[in-house]
Amino acid sequence: MTSSFTVHDASGYEQLMGRWSRKLAPKFIDFAGLGTGEKILDVGCGTGSLTFELAKSADLSAIAAIDFSPVFVEAAKARNSDPRIEIQQGDATALPFADNAFDRALALLVLHFVPEAGKAVAEMRRVVRPDGVVAAVVWDHLGGMPGMRMMIDTAAALSEGGRQMRSRYCFQPMMQPGEMKRTFIEQDLAEVTETELMIRMDYRDFDDYWAPIGAGEGPLGKYMMTLDPAERTRIEGAVRDAYEAGRPDGARSFASVAWACRGVVR
């Protein structure tokens, strides 16, 4: 499996998205449900936003966490002090676990970066016991991320390369209304439900917003690294202007919506 997510440094990811993943994780857990003594799989754990929230949300017996990126695995392991948690590198489309090994398999902000997302859902279903739960959540890049779209749309207005990057960003797998629900049903999950979850992304100032992008993290950061210095400066200036919106630099807050889906193994 490959991943379409670009990560250079775990701390850069934390500033770009990890801090917001941690805000989304409790809402996702409430939607997915948990039971005392359960064994949970976190697919695509990143730096551990969902993993460590699971550990404090219920009296679970075990939490297995995998991620495709060795950078994330190393960072999550460094944070871990809970003996119930086991973190390893793994492929969402070929999970290194036996059939029926878990009570629930959860994926927080992962499936839209998996080219074979349907195969990942099938693998999550395989490793969950009958009557167990498979659940996932992804950002709505097209219609629910105004703070991110501000950057993406600004870059798209300035060049053809930016427009191509926007098309990739807005139409990743599992992001369209009903798309994840259809995939869950196609993979023979029952009682499939889909909903929206919302958080707010709060920034201290433009530098807080832009720093991980300027360092090459995420889709726009990856695009920025392909440009010459003059073009990077031009885009950064234009995005700063959009962020400030004619007012002095400072704190800004953006609503961010994600699609969440859950199904039961039969």
XYZ file of N, CA and C in Angstrom, residues 83-257:
525
model
N 0.752 0.081 29.316
C 1.057 -1.297 28.925
C -0.013 -1.954 28.074
N -1.215 -1.374 28.051
C -2.278 -1.947 27.219
C -2.095 -1.610 25.741
N -1.270 -0.628 25.443
C -1.116 -0.131 24.076
C 0.094 -0.772 23.410
N -0.121 -1.313 22.209
C 0.968 -1.847 21.393
C 0.932 -1.159 20.031
N 2.030 -0.536 19.640
C 2.102 0.261 18.417
C 3.109 -0.369 17.465
N 2.742 -0.501 16.194
C 3.647 -1.085 15.217
C 3.371 -0.507 13.833
N 4.337 -0.673 12.950
C 4.137 -0.280 11.561
C 3.265 -1.317 10.884
N 2.356 -0.870 10.042
C 1.459 -1.798 9.376
C 0.744 -1.152 8.214
N 0.143 -2.000 7.393
C -0.538 -1.598 6.170
C -2.038 -1.754 6.374
N -2.797 -0.674 6.198
C -4.245 -0.718 6.398
C -4.935 -1.679 5.443
N -4.316 -1.961 4.307
C -4.929 -2.873 3.331
C -4.457 -4.314 3.496
N -3.603 -4.574 4.482
C -3.133 -5.930 4.790
C -2.799 -5.970 6.276
N -3.818 -5.900 7.117
C -3.609 -5.778 8.554
C -2.926 -7.028 9.124
N -1.910 -6.841 9.954
C -1.145 -7.980 10.474
C -1.787 -8.615 11.704
N -3.088 -8.926 11.595
C -3.819 -9.493 12.719
C -4.724 -10.620 12.225
N -5.066 -11.535 13.143
C -5.932 -12.662 12.817
C -7.382 -12.210 12.646
N -8.164 -13.036 11.989
C -9.603 -12.800 11.879
C -10.219 -12.711 13.283
N -11.237 -11.841 13.417
C -12.042 -11.759 14.646
C -11.211 -11.420 15.889
N -10.102 -10.695 15.703
C -9.190 -10.438 16.820
C -9.619 -9.278 17.712
N -10.517 -8.406 17.218
C -10.856 -7.183 17.948
C -12.362 -7.030 18.106
N -12.733 -6.238 19.103
C -14.143 -5.882 19.281
C -14.538 -4.719 18.379
N -13.587 -3.818 18.111
C -13.833 -2.675 17.236
C -12.548 -2.317 16.504
N -12.710 -1.847 15.274
C -11.591 -1.290 14.502
C -11.981 0.118 14.088
N -11.153 1.088 14.454
C -11.461 2.493 14.215
C -10.355 3.133 13.377
N -10.735 4.076 12.538
C -9.763 4.793 11.708
C -10.094 6.278 11.740
N -9.209 7.059 12.333
C -9.397 8.506 12.465
C -8.571 9.234 11.408
N -9.234 9.871 10.457
C -8.586 10.710 9.442
C -7.522 9.915 8.667
N -7.927 8.757 8.166
C -6.999 7.849 7.497
C -7.466 7.437 6.102
N -8.724 7.032 5.970
C -9.170 6.367 4.741
C -9.027 7.242 3.501
N -9.100 8.565 3.639
C -8.974 9.422 2.463
C -7.551 9.482 1.942
N -6.590 8.954 2.723
C -5.206 8.891 2.253
C -4.801 7.487 1.802
N -5.748 6.556 1.796
C -5.484 5.189 1.374
C -6.036 5.002 -0.039
N -5.174 4.803 -1.031
C -5.675 4.664 -2.404
C -6.701 3.543 -2.564
N -6.527 2.428 -1.844
C -7.488 1.326 -1.894
C -8.323 1.331 -0.609
N -9.117 2.386 -0.450
C -9.860 2.567 0.799
C -10.847 1.436 1.048
N -11.487 0.932 -0.002
C -12.425 -0.178 0.158
C -11.746 -1.413 0.710
N -10.536 -1.666 0.261
C -9.772 -2.814 0.759
C -9.427 -2.630 2.228
N -9.134 -1.407 2.635
C -8.857 -1.135 4.045
C -10.095 -1.404 4.903
N -11.270 -0.993 4.430
C -12.508 -1.270 5.171
C -12.742 -2.775 5.269
N -12.479 -3.500 4.171
C -12.633 -4.959 4.189
C -11.708 -5.596 5.219
N -10.478 -5.089 5.327
C -9.535 -5.613 6.306
C -9.989 -5.290 7.736
N -10.518 -4.104 7.945
C -11.027 -3.764 9.267
C -12.173 -4.702 9.652
N -13.034 -4.986 8.696
C -14.135 -5.921 8.946
C -13.600 -7.314 9.277
N -12.591 -7.751 8.566
C -12.045 -9.100 8.766
C -11.521 -9.309 10.180
N -10.872 -8.298 10.727
C -10.228 -8.490 12.031
C -11.155 -8.202 13.207
N -12.414 -7.829 12.935
C -13.386 -7.553 14.000
C -14.336 -8.750 14.145
N -14.627 -9.115 15.356
C -15.500 -10.250 15.649
C -16.938 -9.978 15.204
N -17.746 -11.032 15.009
C -19.169 -10.826 14.738
C -19.824 -9.977 15.825
N -20.665 -9.058 15.396
C -21.353 -8.077 16.245
C -20.427 -6.967 16.744
N -19.173 -6.995 16.309
C -18.275 -5.891 16.601
C -18.494 -4.738 15.635
N -17.752 -3.657 15.834
C -17.994 -2.410 15.097
C -16.757 -1.985 14.303
N -17.008 -1.534 13.085
C -16.011 -0.865 12.254
C -16.460 0.586 12.103
N -15.555 1.538 12.336
C -15.927 2.948 12.224
C -14.751 3.750 11.689
N -15.071 4.793 10.942
C -14.040 5.661 10.363
C -14.569 7.079 10.254
N -13.636 8.035 10.199
C -14.001 9.436 10.017
C -12.959 10.087 9.116
N -13.406 10.932 8.204
C -12.514 11.658 7.289
C -12.998 13.104 7.187
N -12.070 14.016 6.936
C -12.457 15.406 6.711
C -13.236 15.550 5.404
N -14.153 16.489 5.387
C -14.860 16.866 4.165
C -14.062 17.978 3.486
N -13.049 17.587 2.720
C -12.165 18.577 2.100
C -12.892 19.483 1.115
N -13.891 18.968 0.433
C -14.576 19.788 -0.582
C -15.435 20.872 0.052
N -16.278 20.498 1.011
C -17.266 21.450 1.505
C -17.192 21.791 2.975
N -16.285 21.147 3.739
C -16.325 21.343 5.174
C -15.056 21.855 5.820
N -14.103 22.330 5.016
C -12.822 22.758 5.568
C -12.459 24.160 5.073
N -13.199 25.194 5.475
C -12.936 26.529 4.936
C -11.540 27.050 5.241
N -10.989 26.694 6.409
C -9.648 27.155 6.735
C -8.595 26.584 5.810
N -8.740 25.320 5.457
C -7.811 24.693 4.525
C -8.091 25.126 3.084
N -9.365 25.220 2.744
C -9.713 25.652 1.381
C -9.204 27.058 1.099
N -9.098 27.903 2.114
C -8.566 29.244 1.921
C -7.162 29.178 1.334
N -6.338 28.281 1.871
C -4.991 28.097 1.332
C -5.033 27.485 -0.059
N -5.809 26.408 -0.181
C -5.856 25.650 -1.434
C -6.399 26.513 -2.567
N -7.480 27.239 -2.314
C -8.091 28.064 -3.356
C -7.187 29.228 -3.750
N -6.445 29.766 -2.783
C -5.509 30.847 -3.098
C -4.423 30.334 -4.029
N -3.849 29.176 -3.713
C -2.820 28.594 -4.584
C -3.391 28.282 -5.960
N -4.637 27.802 -6.013
C -5.263 27.454 -7.290
C -5.503 28.691 -8.153
N -5.761 29.825 -7.512
C -6.006 31.060 -8.266
C -4.734 31.601 -8.913
N -3.580 31.120 -8.458
C -2.316 31.687 -8.917
C -1.616 30.871 -9.995
N -2.007 29.590 -10.162
C -1.304 28.787 -11.167
C -2.087 27.538 -11.522
N -1.752 26.968 -12.680
C -2.358 25.712 -13.100
C -1.951 24.578 -12.164
N -0.696 24.586 -11.708
C -0.270 23.580 -10.749
C -1.099 23.617 -9.480
N -1.436 24.814 -9.016
C -2.288 24.961 -7.854
C -3.682 24.430 -8.102
N -4.212 24.632 -9.307
C -5.543 24.108 -9.632
C -5.536 22.583 -9.636
N -4.477 21.987 -10.162
C -4.381 20.532 -10.167
C -4.263 19.986 -8.746
N -3.497 20.662 -7.913
C -3.376 20.262 -6.521
C -4.719 20.346 -5.810
N -5.501 21.391 -6.083
C -6.823 21.540 -5.468
C -7.743 20.392 -5.861
N -7.718 19.988 -7.127
C -8.567 18.888 -7.572
C -8.234 17.599 -6.824
N -6.944 17.347 -6.633
C -6.545 16.150 -5.879
C -7.011 16.248 -4.426
N -6.858 17.415 -3.836
C -7.190 17.627 -2.437
C -8.693 17.465 -2.182
N -9.498 18.014 -3.053
C -10.945 18.060 -2.823
C -11.649 16.744 -3.117
N -11.032 15.883 -3.906
C -11.717 14.669 -4.341
C -10.934 13.405 -3.997
N -10.370 13.385 -2.790
C -9.743 12.166 -2.295
C -10.833 11.139 -1.954
N -10.445 9.875 -1.782
C -11.448 8.839 -1.485
C -12.226 9.116 -0.204
N -13.462 8.673 -0.189
C -14.339 8.629 0.985
C -14.882 9.982 1.422
N -14.671 11.036 0.633
C -15.007 12.389 1.086
C -16.366 12.899 0.620
N -16.943 12.282 -0.384
C -18.208 12.794 -0.881
C -19.361 12.277 -0.022
N -20.454 13.049 0.089
C -21.586 12.597 0.915
C -22.046 11.202 0.500
N -22.141 10.316 1.464
C -22.614 8.958 1.213
C -21.570 7.996 0.692
N -20.383 8.484 0.314
C -19.372 7.615 -0.295
C -18.856 6.570 0.691
N -18.547 6.988 1.904
C -18.045 6.042 2.889
C -19.140 5.054 3.292
N -20.353 5.545 3.407
C -21.477 4.662 3.745
C -21.656 3.586 2.684
N -21.586 3.964 1.418
C -21.714 2.967 0.342
C -20.589 1.941 0.416
N -19.389 2.403 0.713
C -18.260 1.483 0.808
C -18.450 0.504 1.959
N -18.927 0.976 3.092
C -19.179 0.085 4.228
C -20.218 -0.977 3.846
N -21.268 -0.563 3.155
C -22.309 -1.511 2.747
C -21.752 -2.515 1.741
N -20.936 -2.040 0.802
C -20.324 -2.930 -0.199
C -19.422 -3.966 0.455
N -18.862 -3.636 1.615
C -17.995 -4.576 2.327
C -18.771 -5.402 3.359
N -20.100 -5.464 3.161
C -20.985 -6.353 3.933
C -21.100 -5.994 5.405
N -20.889 -4.742 5.739
C -21.183 -4.290 7.093
C -22.672 -3.980 7.209
N -23.227 -4.227 8.367
C -24.659 -4.038 8.594
C -24.907 -2.808 9.458
N -26.175 -2.380 9.481
C -26.596 -1.250 10.315
C -25.684 -0.037 10.121
N -25.359 0.252 8.874
C -24.405 1.321 8.574
C -25.065 2.688 8.746
N -24.406 3.553 9.502
C -24.889 4.919 9.698
C -23.762 5.900 9.409
N -24.129 7.073 8.904
C -23.165 8.127 8.592
C -23.651 9.425 9.211
N -22.726 10.224 9.716
C -23.085 11.502 10.313
C -21.962 12.506 10.085
N -22.170 13.735 10.541
C -21.150 14.773 10.468
C -20.669 15.117 11.876
N -19.383 15.328 12.001
C -18.789 15.781 13.253
C -18.077 17.103 12.989
N -18.143 18.027 13.915
C -17.537 19.341 13.699
C -16.676 19.748 14.888
N -15.530 20.335 14.588
C -14.704 21.002 15.580
C -14.365 22.392 15.041
N -13.664 23.175 15.833
C -13.116 24.434 15.350
C -11.599 24.383 15.431
N -10.955 24.896 14.392
C -9.505 25.017 14.367
C -9.155 26.464 14.716
N -8.507 26.654 15.851
C -8.205 27.986 16.374
C -6.710 28.257 16.269
N -6.344 29.334 15.600
C -4.941 29.696 15.379
C -4.597 30.988 16.118
N -3.372 31.047 16.639
C -2.928 32.255 17.357
C -2.700 33.412 16.397
N -2.119 33.093 15.242
C -1.786 34.114 14.251
C -1.425 33.408 12.947
N -1.046 34.173 11.929
C -0.753 33.561 10.631
C 0.404 32.580 10.704
N 1.445 32.909 11.461
C 2.585 31.996 11.553
C 2.173 30.656 12.151
N 1.279 30.658 13.120
C 0.772 29.418 13.704
C 0.043 28.592 12.644
N -0.664 29.272 11.771
C -1.420 28.639 10.683
C -0.497 28.119 9.579
N 0.536 28.898 9.236
C 1.319 28.635 8.035
C 2.569 27.795 8.267
N 3.133 27.799 9.451
C 4.451 27.202 9.683
C 4.587 25.769 9.168
N 3.654 24.848 9.462
C 3.846 23.485 8.951
C 3.741 23.392 7.434
N 2.933 24.258 6.825
C 2.833 24.279 5.363
C 4.168 24.732 4.775
N 4.724 25.794 5.339
C 6.009 26.292 4.864
C 7.127 25.286 5.034
N 6.951 24.344 5.991
C 7.956 23.307 6.224
C 7.733 22.076 5.352
N 6.676 22.110 4.528
C 6.451 21.020 3.587
C 5.488 19.946 4.036
N 4.755 20.162 5.137
C 3.836 19.147 5.632
C 2.495 19.205 4.899
N 1.869 18.050 4.720
C 0.527 17.972 4.153
C 0.486 18.241 2.660
N -0.713 18.202 2.059
C -0.856 18.346 0.604
C -0.331 19.672 0.055
N -0.680 20.794 0.712
C -0.202 22.081 0.211
C 1.296 22.237 0.461
N 1.767 21.744 1.606
C 3.198 21.801 1.875
C 3.997 21.020 0.844
N 3.498 19.864 0.472
C 4.147 19.052 -0.564
C 4.211 19.826 -1.874
N 3.108 20.489 -2.232
C 3.074 21.295 -3.452
C 4.056 22.463 -3.370
N 4.094 23.115 -2.206
C 4.988 24.271 -2.044
C 6.447 23.886 -2.266
N 6.826 22.687 -1.866
C 8.213 22.251 -2.000
C 8.611 22.024 -3.467
N 7.638 21.969 -4.374
C 7.953 21.803 -5.800
C 8.215 23.138 -6.489
N 7.977 24.246 -5.785
C 8.050 25.564 -6.397
C 9.394 26.235 -6.126
N 9.734 27.203 -6.975
C 10.956 27.967 -6.720
C 10.685 28.972 -5.595
N 11.726 29.511 -4.960
C 11.550 30.400 -3.810
C 10.655 31.605 -4.077
N 10.751 32.178 -5.265
C 9.945 33.361 -5.570
C 8.458 33.012 -5.589
N 8.120 31.855 -6.165
C 6.715 31.452 -6.234
C 6.196 31.079 -4.847
N 7.028 30.439 -4.038
C 6.612 30.127 -2.664
C 6.321 31.405 -1.896
N 7.156 32.408 -2.073
C 6.946 33.687 -1.401
C 5.661 34.347 -1.874
N 5.401 34.269 -3.173
C 4.176 34.864 -3.722
C 2.930 34.192 -3.146
N 2.930 32.868 -3.078
C 1.768 32.159 -2.546
C 1.605 32.432 -1.057
N 2.714 32.407 -0.314
C 2.615 32.697 1.115
C 2.035 34.086 1.355
N 2.456 35.066 0.575
C 1.923 36.417 0.733
C 0.435 36.486 0.437
N 0.011 35.761 -0.598
C -1.406 35.766 -0.962
C -2.251 35.059 0.102
N -1.743 33.964 0.642
C -2.471 33.249 1.692
C -2.519 34.096 2.964
N -1.433 34.786 3.283
C -1.444 35.694 4.435
C -2.531 36.754 4.276
N -2.637 37.302 3.071
C -3.656 38.320 2.819
C -5.060 37.748 3.029
N -5.277 36.506 2.572
C -6.582 35.866 2.763
C -6.846 35.608 4.243
N -5.834 35.172 4.967
C -5.988 34.899 6.399
C -6.331 36.177 7.160
N -5.607 37.227 6.869
C -5.823 38.481 7.612
C -7.115 39.172 7.202
N -7.500 39.026 5.926
C -8.777 39.558 5.426
C -8.947 41.043 5.728
N -7.851 41.782 5.579
C -7.929 43.230 5.750
C -7.841 43.717 7.175
N -7.648 42.819 8.107
C -7.492 43.189 9.514
C -6.080 42.837 9.986
N -5.638 43.371 11.124
C -4.309 43.016 11.626
C -4.184 41.517 11.889
N -2.969 41.029 11.730
C -2.708 39.627 12.018
C -3.091 39.314 13.466
N -3.520 38.088 13.703
C -3.905 37.671 15.048
C -4.702 36.388 15.002
N -5.456 36.137 16.058
C -6.194 34.880 16.187
C -7.317 34.781 15.156
N -7.491 33.579 14.618
C -8.592 33.267 13.710
C -9.128 31.882 14.069
N -10.414 31.649 13.791
C -11.051 30.372 14.114
C -11.867 29.904 12.912
N -11.710 28.626 12.549
C -12.386 28.066 11.378
C -13.134 26.793 11.765
N -14.409 26.707 11.389
C -15.165 25.469 11.571
C -14.617 24.415 10.625
N -14.593 23.156 11.089
C -14.093 22.051 10.271
C -15.010 20.849 10.463
N -15.526 20.329 9.348
C -16.523 19.254 9.374
C -15.921 17.970 8.822
